C-alpha positions in Angstrom: -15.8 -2.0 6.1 -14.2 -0.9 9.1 -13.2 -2.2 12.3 -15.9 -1.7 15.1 -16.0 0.7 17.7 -16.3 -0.3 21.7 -19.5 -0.7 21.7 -19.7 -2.8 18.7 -16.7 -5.1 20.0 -18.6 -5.7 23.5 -21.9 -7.1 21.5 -19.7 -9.4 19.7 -18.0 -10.8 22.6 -21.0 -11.3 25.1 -22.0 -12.9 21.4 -19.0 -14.9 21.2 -19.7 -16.1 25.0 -23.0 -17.1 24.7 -22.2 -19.2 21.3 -19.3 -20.6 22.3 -20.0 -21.1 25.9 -17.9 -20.6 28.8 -16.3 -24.6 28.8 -15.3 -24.2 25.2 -13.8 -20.4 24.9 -10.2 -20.9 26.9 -9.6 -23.4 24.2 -10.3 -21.6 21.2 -8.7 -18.5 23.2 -5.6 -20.7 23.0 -5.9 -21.8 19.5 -6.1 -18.0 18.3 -3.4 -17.2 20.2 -1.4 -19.9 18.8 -2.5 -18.8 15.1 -1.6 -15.0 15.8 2.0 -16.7 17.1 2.4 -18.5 14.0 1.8 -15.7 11.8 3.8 -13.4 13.5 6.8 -16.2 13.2 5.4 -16.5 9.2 6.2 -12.8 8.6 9.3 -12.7 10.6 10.8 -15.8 8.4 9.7 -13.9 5.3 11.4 -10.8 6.4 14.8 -12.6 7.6 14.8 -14.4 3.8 14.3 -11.7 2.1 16.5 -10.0 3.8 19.4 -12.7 3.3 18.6 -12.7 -0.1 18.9 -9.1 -1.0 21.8 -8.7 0.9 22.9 -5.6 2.2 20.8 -3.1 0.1 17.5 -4.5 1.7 18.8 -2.3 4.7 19.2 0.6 2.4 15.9 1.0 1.4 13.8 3.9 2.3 10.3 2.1 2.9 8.8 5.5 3.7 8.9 6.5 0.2 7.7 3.5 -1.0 4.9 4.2 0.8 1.6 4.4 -1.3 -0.3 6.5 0.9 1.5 9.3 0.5 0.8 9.9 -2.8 -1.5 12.8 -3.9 -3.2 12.0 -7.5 -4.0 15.4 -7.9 -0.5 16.3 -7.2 0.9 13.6 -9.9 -1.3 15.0 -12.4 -0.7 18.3 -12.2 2.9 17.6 -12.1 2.5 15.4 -15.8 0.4 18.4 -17.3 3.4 21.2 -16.0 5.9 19.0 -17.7 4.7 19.3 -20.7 4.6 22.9 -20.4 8.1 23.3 -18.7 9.6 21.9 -21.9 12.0 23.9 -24.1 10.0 25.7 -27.3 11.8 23.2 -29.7 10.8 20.4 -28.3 6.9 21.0 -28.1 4.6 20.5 -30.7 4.1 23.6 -33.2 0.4 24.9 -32.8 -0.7 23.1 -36.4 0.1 20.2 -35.9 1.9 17.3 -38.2 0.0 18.7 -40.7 1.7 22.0 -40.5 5.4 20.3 -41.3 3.3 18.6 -44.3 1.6 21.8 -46.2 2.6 23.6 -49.0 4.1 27.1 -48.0 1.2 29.5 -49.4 2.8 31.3 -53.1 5.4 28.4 -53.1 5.8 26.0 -56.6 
């Protein structure tokens, strides 16, 4: 769902009007007002505690790179599957398998 475009917002506020009426819409003008006011001051509290209780690394933090939108999941997987390649020889997995370590040496006792 997305947010509507101009032309969309104007039918739903003639909409509004003619449901609400004109005596009725400065007071619930007022009352969503005072609800956007009150959650603006919500978040701002919430930011100021948890700010005071982190301390002073909450103004280290980059939030940029926390960001989840700039994350590629192509990127992160092709990054996991070069890893494993990237590896030194003695640490990857010999081309047999566990089995491999396991079997009798062909000729041997």
């Amino acid at each position: 769902m997305s947010f509507p475009n101009g032309g969309e917002l104007l039918v739903l506020l003639v909409l509004v009007l003619v449901v609400v009426g004109p005596e009725r819409l400065p007071r619930y003008s007022q009352q969503l007002a005072d609800l956007v006011r009150s959650g603006v001051r919500y978040a701002k509290g919430a930011r100021d505690s948890l700010k005071e209780e982190m301390g002073p690394e909450f103004d280290d933090i980059d939030w940029k790179k926390l960001d989840p939108r700039q994350y590629d999941p192509r990127r992160i997987v092709r990054d996991a599957l070069t890893d494993v390649w990237d590896e030194p020889a003695a640490k990857r997995p010999s081309a047999g398998g566990p089995q491999a370590l396991t079997a009798p040496a062909a000729g041997g006792t």
